[in-house]
């Protein structure tokens, strides 16, 4: 589809002796008498892949940023149709549907950039620890880079495709630049580990974490939400809240979904094994649900990462980033409305409230666009 500069091939080695000292033995080692010593943690075997996956979040965000910039500029210049008689044709970006297509992509591009920065920092922190024999952060890093690689590449692909379609026939033209950006970005769903496979890596960590939470063991930072109590029913929209307070309420709703999906998948897995299915057979029968739980765990992390960045932002930037975060969270929650309704965490009226707030966010971002 794209990636034409990468001429992939393969190499077959047969009966080739490699001197022991040329085996790049950083973590796994073979001694002179042939004894194999494994790394201190099995995931260290994938060290380089973890680094590439960690970098991918940022690289992907740059692709989405380019596509979003092209589509926004096009929609600002292009006029199409009249709302009032005797007035100029409307800027395409004034249509709510165009805003609904494009503004969430701005929010996603920023949040993926922020999450990318956070995950790269986590990578370096983890590897500094590994060099001193401390592997505490490694399971989090492995699960998060697996989940992010999958969620970010998939969401980006869909986002870039929305940008392309928002530019009508011109978006399909190679001259728009969008087909190339899409072709590059979408390859990320496959390379460095196919997305469906990688979600399972994150799901396995979630399953271990549910068991640890049951035993009262303290959980590390990306899975802490599993051990939290949380409110069964959200009070969203039932009391006056500032934008910042509402953001906290929305984040706890995302935690609620992530916790429920992880716990239900774990219970179902346990039940099947009790009924005699092998561990792996039971897993295969539940992979769609496992991956669903892993996806929401990752989306929660992305949202939390955006929130952490907003809280740390200088006061001059905080208001505009708060608008963007609010838009991001309202959009995410509307997209996951079925999960929120599933166990009556939200009511139908609260979903309507979420949508109303989302449309207000679109208007606010549009106003900022006009005045920037
Ligand atoms: C643009 C591009 C560049 C690449 N560059 C490189 C490179 O530089 N170096 C390199 O080594 N490789 C490279 N690759 C290869 C890439 O890493 C692999 O294609 C990728 O890891 C997926 O492996 P696979 O193709 O063997 O698919 P498979 O793993 O065989 O998957 C095929 C299908 O089966 C499903 N599947 C497989 N196993 C399971 C399971 N256990 N449970 C559920 N579903 C399963 C998958 O979800 C998928 O739908 C590149 C690929 C692309 C597209």
XYZ file of C-alpha atoms in Angstrom, residues 1-9 52 56 59-60 63 149 153 174 178-192:
32
model
C 0.000 0.000 0.000
C 2.853 2.364 0.859
C 6.204 1.963 2.676
C 7.874 1.604 -0.696
C 11.322 2.447 0.587
C 11.306 -0.693 2.806
C 12.230 -3.605 0.584
C 11.326 -6.461 2.922
C 12.891 -9.835 2.313
C 9.947 0.592 18.840
C 5.274 4.370 17.605
C 5.243 8.705 15.321
C 1.619 7.785 14.694
C 0.752 11.223 10.968
C 0.563 0.051 19.671
C -2.554 2.580 15.178
C -3.021 11.746 -4.342
C -3.766 11.975 2.490
C -3.559 8.579 0.712
C 0.202 8.432 1.397
C -0.204 9.372 5.042
C -2.918 6.734 5.427
C -0.840 4.065 3.667
C 2.110 4.676 5.992
C 0.140 4.929 9.189
C -2.103 1.909 8.661
C 0.915 -0.404 8.255
C 1.415 0.167 11.977
C -1.581 -2.098 12.655
C 0.531 -4.990 11.344
C 4.246 -4.419 11.917
C 5.913 -4.847 15.318
